[in-house]
Amino acid sequence: MENSSNLSLKYKDEADRAFGAAGMTVAVVVCNADELIVAVDLDADDPADIMELTDDYYLAGSRAKSVSAAWKQTLSAFRATVVMAAGNILARHLVGQEVPVSPSIRDLVREAVADDGLRECQLEPDEADEIFSSTYSYLHRVFSNRGVGQITSDFADMLRRERRLTHADILQAMRPLAGL
């Protein structure tokens, strides 16, 4: 059994970081939210800034929007966050390390998602958990596919070489996903 005090979601090294970034990118693309991505920057100072996203991801509240529309956009951004979190951890483990995600690591991500869901969208834990569970299950199947694994690995290698990839670069690199 793992010691939960020793568990961390931090990147082990640059290769792990590249697989995390690749996983987030693949997950966003397969979940049809690639319009949110501006670029991916492996050299971002803060790991939270690896994914450069459009203002639509960050700016839900606007005086020109109804409360309902603003909440829907906030919920959509939360769902995108869950997609990126699940894609990150699944790619790092299933593709990068070729090991299953431990229940302890999965639970760490689940807890972070629940906290974010409460803070950002006022979701009850069971509501956030349903979004996490369905997203995680779907993306687990995606990253278990050998073809997706190869595309993820190729993208991680490309990112390590190029350091920063724009939206156009990402779409070009993700084209093989359409054939799977």
Coordinates of N, CA, C and O in Angstrom, one line a residue:
M1 N 0.8 -1.2 0.0 CA 0.0 0.0 0.0 C 0.9 1.2 0.0 O 1.9 1.3 0.6
E2 N 0.5 2.3 -0.7 CA 1.2 3.5 -0.8 C 1.0 4.4 0.4 O -0.1 4.5 0.9
N3 N 2.1 5.1 0.7 CA 2.0 6.1 1.8 C 1.5 7.4 1.2 O 2.2 8.0 0.4
S4 N 0.3 7.8 1.6 CA -0.3 9.0 1.0 C 0.4 10.2 1.3 O 0.4 11.2 0.5
S5 N 1.2 10.3 2.3 CA 2.0 11.5 2.6 C 3.2 11.6 1.6 O 3.7 12.7 1.4
N6 N 3.5 10.5 0.9 CA 4.6 10.6 -0.1 C 4.1 10.8 -1.5 O 4.8 10.9 -2.5
L7 N 2.7 10.8 -1.7 CA 2.2 10.9 -3.0 C 2.3 12.4 -3.5 O 2.1 13.3 -2.7
S8 N 2.5 12.5 -4.8 CA 2.6 13.8 -5.3 C 2.2 13.8 -6.8 O 2.4 12.8 -7.5
L9 N 1.6 14.8 -7.2 CA 1.3 15.0 -8.6 C 2.3 15.8 -9.4 O 2.2 16.0 -10.6
K10 N 3.4 16.2 -8.7 CA 4.5 17.0 -9.3 C 5.2 16.1 -10.4 O 5.3 14.9 -10.3
Y11 N 5.7 16.8 -11.4 CA 6.4 16.2 -12.4 C 7.8 15.7 -11.9 O 8.5 16.4 -11.2
K12 N 8.2 14.5 -12.3 CA 9.4 13.9 -11.9 C 10.6 14.5 -12.6 O 11.7 14.6 -12.1
D13 N 10.4 14.8 -13.9 CA 11.5 15.3 -14.8 C 10.9 15.9 -16.0 O 9.6 15.9 -16.2
E14 N 11.7 16.3 -16.9 CA 11.2 17.0 -18.2 C 10.4 16.0 -19.0 O 9.4 16.4 -19.6
A15 N 10.8 14.7 -19.1 CA 10.0 13.8 -19.9 C 8.6 13.6 -19.3 O 7.6 13.6 -20.1
D16 N 8.5 13.5 -18.0 CA 7.2 13.4 -17.3 C 6.4 14.6 -17.6 O 5.2 14.5 -17.9
R17 N 7.0 15.8 -17.6 CA 6.3 17.0 -17.8 C 5.8 17.0 -19.3 O 4.7 17.5 -19.6
A18 N 6.6 16.6 -20.2 CA 6.2 16.5 -21.6 C 5.1 15.6 -21.8 O 4.1 15.9 -22.6
F19 N 5.1 14.4 -21.2 CA 4.0 13.5 -21.3 C 2.7 14.1 -20.7 O 1.6 13.9 -21.2
G20 N 2.8 14.8 -19.6 CA 1.7 15.5 -19.0 C 1.1 16.5 -19.9 O -0.1 16.5 -20.1
A21 N 1.9 17.3 -20.5 CA 1.5 18.3 -21.5 C 0.8 17.6 -22.7 O -0.2 18.1 -23.2
A22 N 1.5 16.6 -23.2 CA 0.9 15.8 -24.3 C -0.4 15.2 -24.0 O -1.4 15.3 -24.8
G23 N -0.6 14.7 -22.8 CA -1.8 14.1 -22.3 C -2.9 15.1 -22.3 O -4.1 14.9 -22.7
M24 N -2.6 16.3 -21.7 CA -3.6 17.4 -21.7 C -4.1 17.7 -23.1 O -5.3 17.9 -23.3
T25 N -3.1 17.9 -24.0 CA -3.4 18.3 -25.3 C -4.3 17.3 -26.1 O -5.3 17.6 -26.7
V26 N -3.8 16.0 -26.0 CA -4.6 14.9 -26.7 C -6.0 14.9 -26.1 O -7.0 14.8 -26.8
A27 N -6.1 15.0 -24.8 CA -7.5 14.9 -24.1 C -8.4 16.0 -24.6 O -9.5 15.8 -24.9
V28 N -7.8 17.2 -24.6 CA -8.6 18.4 -25.0 C -9.1 18.2 -26.5 O -10.2 18.5 -26.8
V29 N -8.2 17.7 -27.3 CA -8.5 17.5 -28.7 C -9.6 16.4 -28.9 O -10.6 16.6 -29.6
V30 N -9.4 15.3 -28.2 CA -10.4 14.2 -28.4 C -11.8 14.6 -27.8 O -12.8 14.0 -28.2
C31 N -11.8 15.5 -26.9 CA -13.0 16.0 -26.2 C -13.6 17.2 -27.0 O -14.5 17.9 -26.4
N32 N -13.1 17.5 -28.1 CA -13.6 18.5 -29.0 C -13.5 19.9 -28.4 O -14.5 20.7 -28.5
A33 N -12.5 20.2 -27.6 CA -12.3 21.5 -27.0 C -11.0 22.2 -27.5 O -10.5 23.1 -26.8
D34 N -10.5 21.8 -28.6 CA -9.2 22.3 -29.1 C -9.2 23.8 -29.3 O -8.2 24.4 -29.3
E35 N -10.4 24.4 -29.5 CA -10.5 25.8 -29.7 C -10.0 26.6 -28.5 O -9.8 27.8 -28.6
L36 N -9.9 26.0 -27.4 CA -9.5 26.6 -26.2 C -8.0 26.8 -26.1 O -7.4 27.6 -25.4
I37 N -7.2 26.0 -26.9 CA -5.8 26.0 -26.8 C -5.2 27.1 -27.7 O -5.4 27.1 -28.9
V38 N -4.3 27.9 -27.1 CA -3.5 28.9 -27.9 C -2.2 28.3 -28.2 O -1.7 28.3 -29.4
A39 N -1.5 27.6 -27.2 CA -0.2 27.0 -27.4 C 0.1 26.1 -26.2 O -0.6 26.2 -25.2
V40 N 1.1 25.3 -26.4 CA 1.6 24.5 -25.3 C 3.1 24.9 -25.1 O 3.8 24.9 -26.1
D41 N 3.5 25.2 -23.9 CA 4.8 25.7 -23.6 C 5.5 24.9 -22.6 O 5.2 25.0 -21.4
L42 N 6.4 24.0 -22.9 CA 7.1 23.1 -22.0 C 7.9 23.9 -21.0 O 8.2 23.4 -19.9
D43 N 8.4 25.1 -21.4 CA 9.3 25.9 -20.5 C 8.6 26.9 -19.7 O 9.2 27.7 -19.1
A44 N 7.2 26.8 -19.6 CA 6.5 27.7 -18.7 C 7.0 27.6 -17.3 O 7.4 26.6 -16.8
D45 N 7.2 28.8 -16.7 CA 7.7 28.9 -15.3 C 6.9 28.1 -14.3 O 7.4 27.4 -13.5
D46 N 5.6 28.2 -14.4 CA 4.7 27.5 -13.5 C 4.0 26.4 -14.3 O 3.5 26.6 -15.4
P47 N 4.1 25.1 -13.8 CA 3.4 24.0 -14.5 C 2.0 24.3 -14.9 O 1.5 23.8 -15.9
A48 N 1.3 25.1 -14.1 CA -0.1 25.5 -14.5 C -0.2 26.3 -15.7 O -1.3 26.4 -16.3
D49 N 0.9 26.8 -16.2 CA 0.9 27.7 -17.4 C 1.4 26.9 -18.6 O 1.6 27.6 -19.7
I50 N 1.6 25.7 -18.6 CA 2.1 24.9 -19.7 C 1.0 25.0 -20.9 O 1.4 25.2 -22.0
M51 N -0.2 24.9 -20.5 CA -1.3 25.1 -21.5 C -1.7 26.6 -21.5 O -2.1 27.1 -20.6
E52 N -1.4 27.2 -22.7 CA -1.9 28.6 -22.9 C -3.3 28.5 -23.5 O -3.4 28.0 -24.6
L53 N -4.3 29.0 -22.8 CA -5.6 28.9 -23.2 C -6.3 30.2 -23.6 O -5.8 31.3 -23.1
T54 N -7.3 30.2 -24.3 CA -8.0 31.4 -24.7 C -8.7 32.1 -23.6 O -8.9 31.5 -22.5
D55 N -9.0 33.3 -23.8 CA -9.8 34.1 -22.7 C -11.1 33.4 -22.4 O -11.6 33.6 -21.3
D56 N -11.7 32.7 -23.4 CA -13.0 32.1 -23.1 C -12.9 31.1 -22.0 O -13.9 30.9 -21.3
Y57 N -11.7 30.5 -21.8 CA -11.6 29.6 -20.7 C -11.6 30.3 -19.3 O -12.1 29.8 -18.4
Y58 N -11.0 31.5 -19.3 CA -10.8 32.2 -18.0 C -11.9 33.2 -17.7 O -12.2 33.4 -16.5
L59 N -12.6 33.7 -18.7 CA -13.5 34.8 -18.4 C -14.9 34.4 -18.6 O -15.5 34.5 -19.7
A60 N -15.5 33.9 -17.6 CA -16.9 33.5 -17.6 C -17.9 34.7 -17.3 O -18.9 34.8 -17.9
G61 N -17.5 35.5 -16.4 CA -18.3 36.5 -15.9 C -18.2 37.8 -16.8 O -17.1 38.3 -17.1
S62 N -19.3 38.3 -17.3 CA -19.4 39.5 -18.1 C -20.7 40.1 -17.8 O -21.7 39.4 -17.7
R63 N -20.7 41.4 -17.8 CA -21.9 42.1 -17.6 C -22.9 42.0 -18.7 O -24.1 42.1 -18.6
A64 N -22.4 41.6 -19.9 CA -23.2 41.4 -21.0 C -23.9 40.1 -21.1 O -24.8 39.8 -21.8
K65 N -23.4 39.2 -20.2 CA -24.0 37.8 -20.2 C -25.0 37.7 -19.0 O -24.9 38.3 -18.0
S66 N -26.0 36.8 -19.3 CA -26.9 36.5 -18.2 C -26.2 35.6 -17.2 O -25.1 35.0 -17.5
V67 N -26.7 35.5 -16.0 CA -26.2 34.7 -15.0 C -26.1 33.2 -15.4 O -25.1 32.5 -15.2
S68 N -27.1 32.8 -16.1 CA -27.2 31.4 -16.6 C -26.1 31.2 -17.6 O -25.4 30.1 -17.6
A69 N -25.9 32.1 -18.5 CA -24.8 31.9 -19.6 C -23.5 31.9 -18.9 O -22.6 31.2 -19.3
A70 N -23.3 32.8 -18.0 CA -22.0 32.9 -17.3 C -21.7 31.6 -16.5 O -20.6 31.0 -16.5
W71 N -22.7 31.0 -15.9 CA -22.5 29.8 -15.1 C -22.2 28.6 -16.1 O -21.4 27.8 -15.8
K72 N -22.9 28.6 -17.2 CA -22.7 27.5 -18.2 C -21.3 27.6 -18.7 O -20.6 26.6 -18.9
Q73 N -20.7 28.8 -18.9 CA -19.4 29.0 -19.4 C -18.4 28.5 -18.3 O -17.4 27.9 -18.6
T74 N -18.7 28.9 -17.0 CA -17.9 28.4 -15.9 C -17.9 26.9 -15.8 O -16.8 26.3 -15.6
L75 N -19.0 26.3 -15.9 CA -19.1 24.8 -15.9 C -18.3 24.2 -17.1 O -17.6 23.2 -16.9
S76 N -18.4 24.8 -18.2 CA -17.7 24.3 -19.4 C -16.2 24.4 -19.1 O -15.4 23.5 -19.5
A77 N -15.7 25.5 -18.5 CA -14.3 25.6 -18.2 C -13.9 24.6 -17.2 O -12.8 24.0 -17.2
F78 N -14.7 24.3 -16.2 CA -14.5 23.3 -15.2 C -14.3 22.0 -15.9 O -13.4 21.2 -15.6
R79 N -15.2 21.6 -16.8 CA -15.2 20.4 -17.5 C -13.8 20.3 -18.3 O -13.2 19.2 -18.3
A80 N -13.4 21.4 -18.9 CA -12.1 21.4 -19.6 C -11.0 21.1 -18.6 O -10.0 20.4 -19.0
T81 N -11.1 21.7 -17.5 CA -10.0 21.5 -16.4 C -10.0 20.0 -16.1 O -8.9 19.4 -15.9
V82 N -11.1 19.4 -15.9 CA -11.2 17.9 -15.6 C -10.6 17.1 -16.7 O -9.8 16.2 -16.4
V83 N -10.9 17.5 -17.9 CA -10.3 16.8 -19.1 C -8.8 16.9 -19.1 O -8.1 15.9 -19.2
M84 N -8.3 18.1 -18.8 CA -6.8 18.3 -18.8 C -6.2 17.5 -17.6 O -5.1 16.9 -17.8
A85 N -6.8 17.5 -16.5 CA -6.2 16.9 -15.3 C -6.2 15.3 -15.5 O -5.2 14.7 -15.3
A86 N -7.3 14.8 -16.0 CA -7.3 13.4 -16.3 C -6.3 13.0 -17.4 O -5.6 12.0 -17.3
G87 N -6.3 13.8 -18.5 CA -5.4 13.5 -19.6 C -4.0 13.5 -19.1 O -3.1 12.7 -19.6
N88 N -3.6 14.5 -18.3 CA -2.3 14.6 -17.8 C -1.8 13.4 -17.1 O -0.8 12.8 -17.4
I89 N -2.6 13.0 -16.1 CA -2.2 11.9 -15.2 C -2.2 10.5 -16.0 O -1.4 9.7 -15.8
L90 N -3.2 10.4 -16.9 CA -3.3 9.1 -17.6 C -2.2 9.0 -18.6 O -1.6 7.9 -18.7
A91 N -1.8 10.0 -19.3 CA -0.7 10.0 -20.3 C 0.6 9.7 -19.6 O 1.4 8.9 -20.0
R92 N 0.8 10.4 -18.4 CA 2.1 10.2 -17.7 C 2.2 8.8 -17.3 O 3.3 8.2 -17.3
H93 N 1.2 8.2 -16.8 CA 1.3 6.8 -16.3 C 1.1 5.7 -17.4 O 2.0 4.9 -17.6
L94 N 0.0 5.8 -18.1 CA -0.2 4.7 -19.1 C 0.7 4.7 -20.3 O 1.1 3.7 -20.8
V95 N 1.1 5.9 -20.7 CA 1.9 6.1 -21.9 C 3.4 6.3 -21.5 O 4.3 5.6 -22.0
G96 N 3.6 7.3 -20.7 CA 5.0 7.6 -20.4 C 5.7 6.6 -19.5 O 6.9 6.2 -19.8
Q97 N 5.1 6.1 -18.5 CA 5.7 5.1 -17.6 C 5.2 3.7 -17.9 O 5.8 2.7 -17.3
E98 N 4.2 3.5 -18.7 CA 3.6 2.2 -19.0 C 3.2 1.5 -17.8 O 3.4 0.2 -17.7
V99 N 2.6 2.2 -16.9 CA 2.0 1.5 -15.6 C 0.6 2.1 -15.4 O 0.3 3.2 -15.8
P100 N -0.2 1.3 -14.7 CA -1.5 1.8 -14.4 C -1.5 3.0 -13.4 O -0.5 3.1 -12.6
V101 N -2.4 3.8 -13.4 CA -2.6 4.9 -12.4 C -3.0 4.2 -11.1 O -4.0 3.5 -11.1
S102 N -2.3 4.5 -10.0 CA -2.6 3.9 -8.8 C -3.9 4.5 -8.3 O -4.2 5.6 -8.5
P103 N -4.7 3.7 -7.5 CA -5.9 4.3 -6.9 C -5.6 5.5 -6.0 O -6.4 6.5 -6.0
S104 N -4.5 5.6 -5.4 CA -4.1 6.7 -4.5 C -3.9 8.0 -5.4 O -4.4 9.1 -5.0
I105 N -3.2 7.9 -6.5 CA -3.0 9.0 -7.4 C -4.4 9.4 -8.0 O -4.7 10.6 -8.0
R106 N -5.2 8.5 -8.4 CA -6.5 8.8 -9.0 C -7.3 9.6 -7.9 O -8.0 10.5 -8.2
D107 N -7.3 9.1 -6.7 CA -8.0 9.8 -5.6 C -7.5 11.2 -5.4 O -8.3 12.1 -5.0
L108 N -6.2 11.4 -5.5 CA -5.6 12.8 -5.3 C -6.2 13.7 -6.4 O -6.6 14.9 -6.1
V109 N -6.3 13.2 -7.6 CA -6.9 14.0 -8.7 C -8.3 14.2 -8.4 O -8.9 15.4 -8.6
R110 N -9.0 13.2 -8.0 CA -10.5 13.3 -7.8 C -10.7 14.4 -6.7 O -11.7 15.2 -6.8
E111 N -9.9 14.4 -5.6 CA -10.1 15.3 -4.5 C -9.9 16.8 -5.0 O -10.6 17.7 -4.7
A112 N -8.8 16.9 -5.9 CA -8.5 18.3 -6.4 C -9.7 18.7 -7.3 O -10.0 19.9 -7.2
V113 N -10.2 17.8 -8.1 CA -11.4 18.2 -8.9 C -12.6 18.6 -8.1 O -13.2 19.6 -8.4
A114 N -12.8 17.8 -7.0 CA -14.0 18.1 -6.2 C -13.8 19.5 -5.5 O -14.8 20.3 -5.5
D115 N -12.6 19.8 -5.1 CA -12.3 21.1 -4.5 C -12.5 22.3 -5.5 O -13.1 23.3 -5.2
D116 N -12.0 22.0 -6.7 CA -12.2 23.0 -7.8 C -13.6 23.2 -8.2 O -14.1 24.3 -8.4
G117 N -14.4 22.1 -8.3 CA -15.8 22.1 -8.6 C -16.6 22.9 -7.6 O -17.5 23.7 -8.0
L118 N -16.3 22.8 -6.3 CA -17.0 23.5 -5.3 C -16.6 25.0 -5.4 O -17.5 25.9 -5.4
R119 N -15.3 25.3 -5.5 CA -14.8 26.7 -5.5 C -15.3 27.4 -6.8 O -15.8 28.6 -6.7
E120 N -15.2 26.8 -7.9 CA -15.5 27.5 -9.2 C -16.9 27.5 -9.6 O -17.4 28.4 -10.2
C121 N -17.6 26.3 -9.3 CA -19.0 26.2 -9.8 C -20.0 25.9 -8.7 O -21.2 25.6 -9.1
Q122 N -19.6 25.9 -7.5 CA -20.5 25.5 -6.4 C -21.1 24.1 -6.6 O -22.3 23.9 -6.2
L123 N -20.3 23.2 -7.2 CA -20.8 21.8 -7.3 C -20.7 21.1 -6.0 O -19.7 21.2 -5.3
E124 N -21.7 20.2 -5.8 CA -21.6 19.3 -4.6 C -20.5 18.3 -5.0 O -20.3 18.0 -6.2
P125 N -19.9 17.7 -4.0 CA -18.9 16.6 -4.3 C -19.4 15.5 -5.2 O -18.6 15.1 -6.1
D126 N -20.6 15.1 -5.0 CA -21.1 14.0 -5.9 C -21.3 14.5 -7.4 O -21.1 13.7 -8.3
E127 N -21.6 15.7 -7.6 CA -21.7 16.3 -8.9 C -20.3 16.4 -9.6 O -20.2 16.0 -10.7
A128 N -19.4 16.9 -8.8 CA -18.0 17.0 -9.4 C -17.5 15.6 -9.6 O -16.8 15.3 -10.6
D129 N -17.8 14.6 -8.7 CA -17.3 13.3 -8.9 C -17.9 12.6 -10.1 O -17.2 11.8 -10.8
E130 N -19.1 12.9 -10.4 CA -19.7 12.3 -11.6 C -19.0 12.8 -12.9 O -18.7 12.0 -13.8
I131 N -18.7 14.1 -12.9 CA -18.0 14.6 -14.1 C -16.6 14.0 -14.1 O -16.1 13.6 -15.2
F132 N -15.9 13.9 -13.0 CA -14.6 13.3 -13.0 C -14.6 11.9 -13.4 O -13.9 11.5 -14.3
S133 N -15.5 11.1 -12.9 CA -15.6 9.7 -13.1 C -15.9 9.4 -14.6 O -15.2 8.5 -15.2
S134 N -16.8 10.1 -15.2 CA -17.2 9.8 -16.6 C -16.0 10.3 -17.5 O -15.7 9.6 -18.5
T135 N -15.4 11.4 -17.2 CA -14.3 11.9 -18.0 C -13.1 11.0 -17.9 O -12.5 10.6 -18.9
Y136 N -12.8 10.6 -16.7 CA -11.6 9.7 -16.4 C -11.8 8.3 -17.1 O -10.9 7.8 -17.8
S137 N -13.0 7.8 -17.0 CA -13.3 6.5 -17.7 C -13.2 6.6 -19.2 O -12.5 5.7 -19.8
Y138 N -13.7 7.6 -19.7 CA -13.6 7.8 -21.2 C -12.1 8.0 -21.6 O -11.7 7.3 -22.5
L139 N -11.4 8.8 -20.9 CA -10.0 9.1 -21.3 C -9.1 7.9 -21.0 O -8.1 7.7 -21.6
H140 N -9.5 7.1 -20.0 CA -8.7 5.9 -19.7 C -8.8 4.9 -21.0 O -7.8 4.4 -21.4
R141 N -10.0 4.8 -21.5 CA -10.1 4.0 -22.8 C -9.3 4.6 -23.9 O -8.7 3.9 -24.7
V142 N -9.4 6.0 -24.0 CA -8.6 6.7 -25.1 C -7.1 6.4 -25.0 O -6.5 6.0 -25.9
F143 N -6.6 6.6 -23.8 CA -5.1 6.5 -23.6 C -4.7 5.0 -23.5 O -3.5 4.7 -23.7
S144 N -5.6 4.1 -23.4 CA -5.3 2.6 -23.5 C -5.1 2.2 -24.9 O -4.6 1.1 -25.1
N145 N -5.6 3.0 -25.8 CA -5.5 2.6 -27.3 C -4.0 2.8 -27.7 O -3.4 3.9 -27.5
R146 N -3.4 1.8 -28.3 CA -2.0 1.9 -28.7 C -1.7 3.0 -29.7 O -0.7 3.7 -29.6
G147 N -2.7 3.3 -30.6 CA -2.5 4.3 -31.6 C -2.5 5.7 -30.9 O -1.6 6.5 -31.2
V148 N -3.4 5.9 -29.9 CA -3.4 7.2 -29.2 C -2.1 7.3 -28.4 O -1.5 8.3 -28.3
G149 N -1.7 6.2 -27.8 CA -0.4 6.2 -27.0 C 0.8 6.6 -27.9 O 1.6 7.4 -27.5
Q150 N 0.8 6.1 -29.1 CA 1.9 6.5 -30.0 C 1.8 8.0 -30.4 O 2.8 8.7 -30.4
I151 N 0.6 8.5 -30.7 CA 0.5 9.9 -31.0 C 0.9 10.7 -29.8 O 1.5 11.8 -29.9
T152 N 0.5 10.3 -28.6 CA 0.9 11.0 -27.4 C 2.4 11.0 -27.2 O 3.0 12.1 -26.9
S153 N 3.0 9.9 -27.4 CA 4.5 9.8 -27.3 C 5.2 10.7 -28.3 O 6.1 11.4 -28.0
D154 N 4.7 10.6 -29.5 CA 5.3 11.4 -30.6 C 5.1 12.9 -30.3 O 6.0 13.7 -30.5
F155 N 4.0 13.3 -29.7 CA 3.7 14.7 -29.4 C 4.6 15.1 -28.3 O 5.2 16.2 -28.3
A156 N 4.8 14.3 -27.3 CA 5.7 14.6 -26.2 C 7.2 14.8 -26.7 O 7.9 15.7 -26.3
D157 N 7.6 13.9 -27.6 CA 8.9 14.1 -28.2 C 9.0 15.4 -29.0 O 10.1 16.1 -28.9
M158 N 8.0 15.7 -29.8 CA 8.0 16.9 -30.5 C 8.1 18.1 -29.6 O 8.8 19.1 -29.9
L159 N 7.3 18.1 -28.6 CA 7.3 19.2 -27.6 C 8.7 19.4 -26.9 O 9.2 20.5 -26.7
R160 N 9.3 18.3 -26.6 CA 10.7 18.4 -26.0 C 11.7 19.0 -27.0 O 12.6 19.7 -26.6
R161 N 11.5 18.7 -28.3 CA 12.4 19.3 -29.3 C 12.1 20.7 -29.5 O 13.0 21.6 -29.6
E162 N 10.8 21.0 -29.8 CA 10.4 22.4 -30.2 C 10.2 23.3 -29.0 O 10.2 24.6 -29.2
R163 N 9.9 22.8 -27.8 CA 9.7 23.5 -26.5 C 8.3 24.3 -26.5 O 7.7 24.3 -25.4
R164 N 7.8 24.8 -27.5 CA 6.6 25.5 -27.6 C 5.9 25.2 -28.9 O 6.5 25.3 -30.0
L165 N 4.6 24.8 -28.8 CA 3.9 24.5 -30.1 C 2.6 25.4 -30.1 O 1.9 25.5 -29.1
T166 N 2.3 26.0 -31.2 CA 1.1 26.8 -31.4 C -0.1 26.0 -31.7 O 0.0 24.8 -32.0
H167 N -1.2 26.6 -31.7 CA -2.5 25.9 -32.0 C -2.4 25.2 -33.4 O -2.8 24.1 -33.5
A168 N -1.8 25.9 -34.4 CA -1.7 25.3 -35.7 C -0.8 24.1 -35.7 O -1.1 23.0 -36.3
D169 N 0.3 24.2 -34.9 CA 1.2 23.0 -34.8 C 0.5 21.8 -34.1 O 0.7 20.7 -34.5
I170 N -0.3 22.2 -33.1 CA -1.0 21.1 -32.4 C -2.0 20.4 -33.3 O -2.1 19.2 -33.3
L171 N -2.8 21.2 -34.0 CA -3.8 20.6 -34.9 C -3.1 19.7 -35.9 O -3.6 18.6 -36.2
Q172 N -2.0 20.1 -36.4 CA -1.2 19.3 -37.4 C -0.7 18.0 -36.8 O -0.9 16.9 -37.3
A173 N -0.2 18.1 -35.6 CA 0.3 16.9 -34.9 C -0.8 16.0 -34.5 O -0.6 14.7 -34.4
M174 N -2.0 16.5 -34.2 CA -3.1 15.6 -33.8 C -4.0 15.1 -34.9 O -4.9 14.3 -34.7
R175 N -3.6 15.4 -36.1 CA -4.4 14.9 -37.3 C -4.5 13.4 -37.3 O -5.6 12.9 -37.7
P176 N -3.5 12.6 -36.9 CA -3.6 11.1 -36.9 C -4.7 10.6 -36.0 O -5.2 9.5 -36.2
L177 N -5.2 11.4 -35.0 CA -6.2 11.0 -34.1 C -7.5 10.7 -34.9 O -8.3 9.9 -34.5
A178 N -7.7 11.5 -36.0 CA -8.9 11.3 -36.8 C -9.1 10.0 -37.4 O -10.2 9.5 -37.7
G179 N -7.9 9.3 -37.6 CA -7.9 8.0 -38.2 C -8.1 6.8 -37.3 O -8.2 5.7 -37.7
L180 N -8.2 7.1 -36.0 CA -8.4 6.0 -35.0 C -9.8 5.8 -34.7 O -10.7 6.5 -34.8

